[in-house]
XYZ file of N, CA and C in Angstrom:
462
model
N -73.450 -4.809 55.392
C -73.815 -3.419 55.313
C -72.784 -2.615 56.108
N -72.245 -1.569 55.473
C -71.287 -0.719 56.164
C -71.900 0.660 56.368
N -71.550 1.266 57.468
C -72.024 2.615 57.749
C -70.802 3.491 57.935
N -70.752 4.552 57.134
C -69.638 5.488 57.207
C -70.207 6.894 57.273
N -69.368 7.845 57.644
C -69.818 9.232 57.572
C -69.580 9.708 56.158
N -70.383 10.685 55.728
C -70.237 11.175 54.368
C -69.042 12.111 54.250
N -68.806 12.653 53.041
C -67.616 13.454 52.768
C -67.538 14.718 53.606
N -68.672 15.255 54.008
C -68.673 16.486 54.806
C -68.428 16.215 56.283
N -68.205 14.947 56.654
C -68.021 14.538 58.040
C -69.192 14.954 58.924
N -70.372 15.016 58.321
C -71.545 15.351 59.122
C -72.063 14.088 59.790
N -73.048 14.271 60.641
C -73.565 13.137 61.417
C -74.393 12.176 60.581
N -74.835 12.595 59.376
C -75.670 11.728 58.545
C -74.833 10.570 58.001
N -75.202 9.336 58.349
C -74.409 8.192 57.882
C -74.709 7.846 56.426
N -73.725 7.262 55.754
C -73.895 6.747 54.405
C -73.996 5.234 54.538
N -75.122 4.682 54.143
C -75.338 3.250 54.276
C -75.178 2.614 52.904
N -74.290 1.646 52.800
C -74.079 0.947 51.543
C -74.381 -0.527 51.742
N -75.383 -1.016 51.045
C -75.705 -2.425 51.103
C -75.157 -3.095 49.843
N -75.217 -4.426 49.812
C -74.771 -5.146 48.626
C -75.653 -4.791 47.431
N -76.955 -4.634 47.664
C -77.869 -4.267 46.584
C -77.510 -2.888 46.029
N -77.188 -1.959 46.921
C -76.810 -0.611 46.519
C -75.558 -0.641 45.648
N -74.539 -1.367 46.096
C -73.300 -1.462 45.325
C -73.530 -2.157 43.988
N -74.322 -3.228 43.992
C -74.595 -3.964 42.761
C -75.312 -3.075 41.752
N -76.339 -2.365 42.212
C -77.059 -1.462 41.316
C -76.155 -0.351 40.800
N -75.266 0.138 41.656
C -74.330 1.179 41.224
C -73.417 0.657 40.128
N -72.915 -0.562 40.273
C -72.060 -1.152 39.247
C -72.825 -1.358 37.941
N -74.079 -1.778 38.033
C -74.891 -1.975 36.840
C -75.104 -0.651 36.120
N -75.373 0.412 36.870
C -75.571 1.733 36.266
C -74.291 2.195 35.561
N -73.150 2.032 36.203
C -71.878 2.443 35.590
C -71.617 1.639 34.318
N -71.846 0.319 34.376
C -71.648 -0.526 33.192
C -72.610 -0.111 32.077
N -73.849 0.169 32.428
C -74.833 0.602 31.438
C -74.458 1.929 30.797
N -73.967 2.865 31.600
C -73.522 4.148 31.046
C -72.335 3.952 30.115
N -71.451 3.022 30.456
C -70.313 2.710 29.589
C -70.810 2.169 28.242
N -71.770 1.251 28.288
C -72.323 0.677 27.051
C -73.042 1.755 26.248
N -73.795 2.627 26.944
C -74.487 3.712 26.246
C -73.514 4.643 25.541
N -72.343 4.820 26.103
C -71.315 5.651 25.481
C -70.622 4.904 24.349
N -70.444 3.616 24.540
C -69.740 2.797 23.556
C -70.536 2.630 22.263
N -71.853 2.496 22.359
C -72.676 2.259 21.165
C -72.527 3.383 20.140
N -72.710 4.664 20.505
C -72.529 5.723 19.496
C -71.086 5.795 18.976
N -70.128 5.479 19.837
C -68.734 5.488 19.392
C -68.509 4.419 18.316
N -69.023 3.227 18.561
C -68.903 2.141 17.580
C -69.630 2.515 16.292
N -70.795 3.131 16.412
C -71.543 3.531 15.219
C -70.825 4.625 14.430
N -70.089 5.470 15.122
C -69.291 6.486 14.431
C -68.171 5.822 13.642
N -67.507 4.861 14.254
C -66.440 4.128 13.569
C -67.028 3.294 12.424
N -68.262 2.824 12.604
C -68.915 1.985 11.595
C -69.192 2.743 10.304
N -69.115 4.061 10.331
C -69.264 4.826 9.087
C -68.143 4.483 8.113
N -66.971 4.166 8.655
C -65.823 3.811 7.819
C -65.617 2.301 7.738
N -66.121 1.580 8.743
C -66.010 0.117 8.772
C -67.427 -0.448 8.950
N -68.154 -0.636 7.836
C -69.566 -1.037 7.930
C -69.816 -2.354 8.675
N -68.824 -3.210 8.806
C -69.007 -4.480 9.514
C -69.265 -4.282 11.007
N -68.932 -3.110 11.522
C -69.100 -2.841 12.948
C -70.491 -2.313 13.310
N -71.359 -2.168 12.336
C -72.686 -1.610 12.583
C -73.455 -2.448 13.619
N -74.109 -1.755 14.544
C -74.935 -2.409 15.571
C -76.395 -2.238 15.152
N -77.078 -3.355 14.840
C -78.488 -3.233 14.445
C -79.331 -2.620 15.570
N -80.134 -1.618 15.218
C -81.024 -0.993 16.193
C -80.297 -0.197 17.263
N -79.131 0.376 16.921
C -78.316 1.075 17.921
C -79.088 2.190 18.623
N -79.829 2.985 17.868
C -80.576 4.096 18.478
C -81.621 3.567 19.459
N -82.300 2.487 19.097
C -83.298 1.890 19.996
C -82.666 1.355 21.267
N -81.488 0.737 21.135
C -80.797 0.231 22.331
C -80.421 1.378 23.262
N -79.919 2.470 22.690
C -79.537 3.618 23.528
C -80.776 4.199 24.210
N -81.892 4.282 23.481
C -83.125 4.806 24.079
C -83.589 3.935 25.238
N -83.572 2.628 25.049
C -84.038 1.745 26.117
C -83.043 1.679 27.271
N -81.760 1.749 26.977
C -80.778 1.814 28.072
C -80.984 3.073 28.899
N -81.337 4.180 28.236
C -81.616 5.427 28.957
C -82.790 5.235 29.910
N -83.845 4.581 29.425
C -85.008 4.294 30.272
C -84.610 3.406 31.446
N -83.920 2.311 31.170
C -83.541 1.357 32.215
C -82.637 2.001 33.253
N -81.625 2.740 32.788
C -80.685 3.349 33.737
C -81.328 4.486 34.515
N -82.251 5.211 33.886
C -82.985 6.251 34.610
C -83.796 5.659 35.743
N -84.460 4.537 35.465
C -85.234 3.872 36.516
C -84.326 3.300 37.601
N -83.195 2.716 37.201
C -82.250 2.201 38.211
C -81.714 3.331 39.083
N -81.426 4.466 38.456
C -80.964 5.624 39.229
C -82.023 6.110 40.198
N -83.273 6.091 39.755
C -84.364 6.498 40.643
C -84.521 5.519 41.800
N -84.365 4.216 41.517
C -84.437 3.214 42.595
C -83.297 3.438 43.585
N -82.088 3.710 43.070
C -80.947 3.990 43.961
C -81.205 5.217 44.820
N -81.719 6.286 44.200
C -82.007 7.507 44.966
C -83.068 7.237 46.035
N -84.042 6.395 45.707
C -85.070 6.056 46.691
C -84.475 5.251 47.839
N -83.626 4.274 47.497
C -82.990 3.466 48.540
C -82.121 4.324 49.455
N -81.470 5.318 48.872
C -80.563 6.186 49.652
C -81.290 7.367 50.281
N -82.573 7.492 49.979
C -83.369 8.626 50.452
C -82.705 9.949 50.068
N -82.299 10.040 48.804
C -81.585 11.237 48.362
C -82.244 11.902 47.162
N -83.569 11.742 47.014
C -84.277 12.464 45.964
C -84.253 13.956 46.276
N -84.210 14.765 45.244
C -84.330 16.204 45.440
C -85.760 16.501 45.869
N -85.905 17.327 46.868
C -87.264 17.649 47.303
C -87.277 18.974 48.049
N -88.406 19.615 47.951
C -88.669 20.808 48.749
C -89.982 20.517 49.457
N -89.948 20.503 50.749
C -91.172 20.221 51.496
C -91.595 21.439 52.282
N -92.804 21.381 52.725
C -93.336 22.466 53.551
C -92.553 22.579 54.852
N -91.973 21.458 55.283
C -91.187 21.475 56.521
C -89.937 22.324 56.374
N -89.388 22.360 55.157
C -88.193 23.164 54.931
C -88.530 24.649 54.812
N -89.752 24.931 54.393
C -90.146 26.323 54.211
C -90.628 26.973 55.503
N -91.246 26.197 56.357
C -91.785 26.717 57.611
C -91.306 25.852 58.770
N -91.255 26.423 59.937
C -90.879 25.657 61.127
C -92.135 25.116 61.794
N -92.541 23.941 61.367
C -93.736 23.302 61.912
C -93.315 21.949 62.460
N -92.642 21.948 63.562
C -92.102 20.703 64.105
C -93.159 19.804 64.716
N -94.237 20.404 65.204
C -95.270 19.618 65.869
C -95.971 18.648 64.925
N -96.261 19.111 63.726
C -97.009 18.264 62.799
C -96.111 17.662 61.711
N -94.811 17.795 61.873
C -93.875 17.284 60.874
C -94.057 15.797 60.587
N -94.165 14.952 61.602
C -94.344 13.519 61.299
C -95.601 13.234 60.485
N -96.681 13.928 60.789
C -97.934 13.714 60.049
C -97.777 14.148 58.593
N -97.137 15.288 58.386
C -96.926 15.769 57.016
C -96.011 14.837 56.235
N -94.987 14.307 56.877
C -94.087 13.366 56.208
C -94.829 12.077 55.848
N -95.707 11.637 56.723
C -96.503 10.441 56.452
C -97.429 10.661 55.257
N -98.072 11.811 55.207
C -98.973 12.131 54.094
C -98.192 12.210 52.782
N -97.031 12.865 52.807
C -96.204 12.978 51.597
C -95.729 11.602 51.138
N -95.311 10.774 52.078
C -94.859 9.420 51.735
C -95.977 8.577 51.164
N -97.156 8.673 51.767
C -98.313 7.915 51.279
C -98.706 8.379 49.879
N -98.626 9.675 49.649
C -98.923 10.204 48.310
C -97.934 9.697 47.279
N -96.658 9.674 47.631
C -95.630 9.170 46.705
C -95.848 7.691 46.407
N -96.156 6.903 47.427
C -96.409 5.474 47.221
C -97.643 5.286 46.336
N -98.680 6.068 46.573
C -99.891 5.979 45.753
C -99.606 6.270 44.286
N -98.838 7.317 44.027
C -98.482 7.676 42.651
C -97.629 6.570 42.025
N -96.667 6.053 42.778
C -95.817 4.982 42.245
C -96.618 3.712 41.953
N -97.600 3.395 42.785
C -98.444 2.230 42.512
C -99.304 2.442 41.264
N -99.799 3.669 41.065
C -100.545 3.981 39.836
C -99.634 3.843 38.612
N -98.408 4.332 38.707
C -97.456 4.191 37.605
C -97.113 2.726 37.351
N -97.030 1.941 38.421
C -96.758 0.507 38.270
C -97.897 -0.155 37.497
N -99.123 0.121 37.885
C -100.284 -0.475 37.213
C -100.344 -0.039 35.751
N -100.121 1.247 35.503
C -100.156 1.751 34.123
C -99.068 1.105 33.268
N -97.876 0.945 33.823
C -96.791 0.352 33.032
C -96.994 -1.146 32.846
N -97.625 -1.828 33.803
C -97.983 -3.242 33.607
C -98.974 -3.351 32.458
N -99.950 -2.443 32.418
C -100.922 -2.435 31.323
C -100.241 -2.168 29.982
N -99.239 -1.301 29.959
C -98.485 -1.042 28.733
C -97.751 -2.300 28.268
N -97.104 -2.977 29.191
C -96.385 -4.207 28.840
C -97.362 -5.257 28.312
N -98.513 -5.388 28.952
C -99.520 -6.352 28.499
C -100.017 -5.987 27.094
N -100.249 -4.701 26.858
C -100.719 -4.260 25.542
C -99.660 -4.514 24.465
N -98.385 -4.350 24.825
C -97.307 -4.545 23.853
C -96.969 -6.020 23.640
N -97.443 -6.887 24.516
C -97.103 -8.310 24.452
C -97.515 -8.929 23.120
N -98.639 -8.534 22.604
C -99.109 -9.101 21.337
C -98.510 -8.403 20.124
N -97.775 -7.342 20.345
C -97.171 -6.597 19.243
C -96.041 -7.404 18.606
N -95.889 -7.216 17.319
C -94.795 -7.878 16.607
C -93.558 -6.988 16.534
N -93.636 -5.807 17.146
C -92.520 -4.866 17.117
C -91.355 -5.402 17.957
N -90.164 -5.337 17.379
C -88.960 -5.819 18.055
C -87.881 -4.742 18.059
N -87.049 -4.786 19.050
C -85.894 -3.898 19.138
C -84.736 -4.594 18.441
N -84.142 -3.942 17.472
C -83.028 -4.482 16.690
C -83.429 -5.732 15.909
N -84.732 -5.895 15.674
C -85.201 -7.002 14.865
C -85.373 -8.336 15.580
N -84.972 -8.421 16.867
C -85.069 -9.714 17.549
C -85.525 -9.622 19.003
N -85.386 -8.482 19.652
C -85.703 -8.358 21.081
C -87.112 -7.776 21.224
N -88.072 -8.544 21.761
C -89.459 -8.056 21.864
C -89.552 -6.761 22.664
N -90.307 -5.800 22.114
C -90.423 -4.477 22.744
C -91.069 -4.585 24.115
N -91.993 -5.518 24.313
C -92.645 -5.664 25.611
C -91.626 -6.089 26.670
N -90.650 -6.884 26.272
C -89.611 -7.315 27.196
C -88.710 -6.138 27.593
N -88.492 -5.227 26.637
C -87.682 -4.042 26.916
C -88.398 -3.077 27.857
N -89.726 -3.213 27.973
C -90.496 -2.300 28.822
C -90.739 -2.847 30.219
N -90.363 -4.085 30.482
C -90.576 -4.683 31.805
C -89.867 -3.919 32.932
N -88.693 -3.303 32.687
C -88.080 -2.541 33.787
C -88.950 -1.406 34.333
N -89.913 -0.913 33.567
C -90.765 0.174 34.080
C -91.606 -0.265 35.272
N -92.450 -1.298 35.149
C -93.232 -1.663 36.331
C -92.359 -2.165 37.479
N -91.268 -2.835 37.141
C -90.362 -3.331 38.193
C -89.743 -2.149 38.942
N -89.260 -1.156 38.215
C -88.648 0.025 38.839
C -89.619 0.796 39.701
N -90.827 1.038 39.166
C -91.834 1.777 39.940
C -92.232 1.007 41.211
N -92.374 -0.301 41.079
C -92.735 -1.121 42.248
C -91.624 -1.117 43.288
N -90.370 -1.232 42.847
C -89.244 -1.187 43.790
C -89.187 0.143 44.536
N -89.464 1.238 43.824
C -89.480 2.545 44.494
C -90.622 2.638 45.496
N -91.783 2.074 45.142
C -92.930 2.112 46.067
C -92.619 1.303 47.321
N -91.936 0.172 47.162
C -91.607 -0.672 48.302
C -90.551 -0.014 49.184
N -89.563 0.620 48.553
C -88.484 1.248 49.310
C -88.998 2.455 50.060
């Protein structure tokens, strides 16, 4: 783990762990693939052999997966956009209590989303629907409960 100062040379350190770097590389690779698929499909209009079965479905699911990975990264880095009551008013005395309540509320919501997405995956498990004709849709939805759970833990 390395600790550096950020670009503004402020006192807030930038912490980069191996997990953070790995997830960042996965997101970049996924964005590259998401860009490549429509490009290949455009070329496939003239060269039909290049067609990617289920291309639109792959792009949709990559969007879901990368969105969740980005949210996990933002949670790990504590860099979600937020407006809190602490920023609007100067209430330093009760700030820790308010932060605890906000954090507990976020964890509660994330755990509810985890349970709901687990139920979705279970419901889709018996479905015969496949992505691109071979990849089970329930398997494509597993990143949802995993992502929500990782955010709740972080």
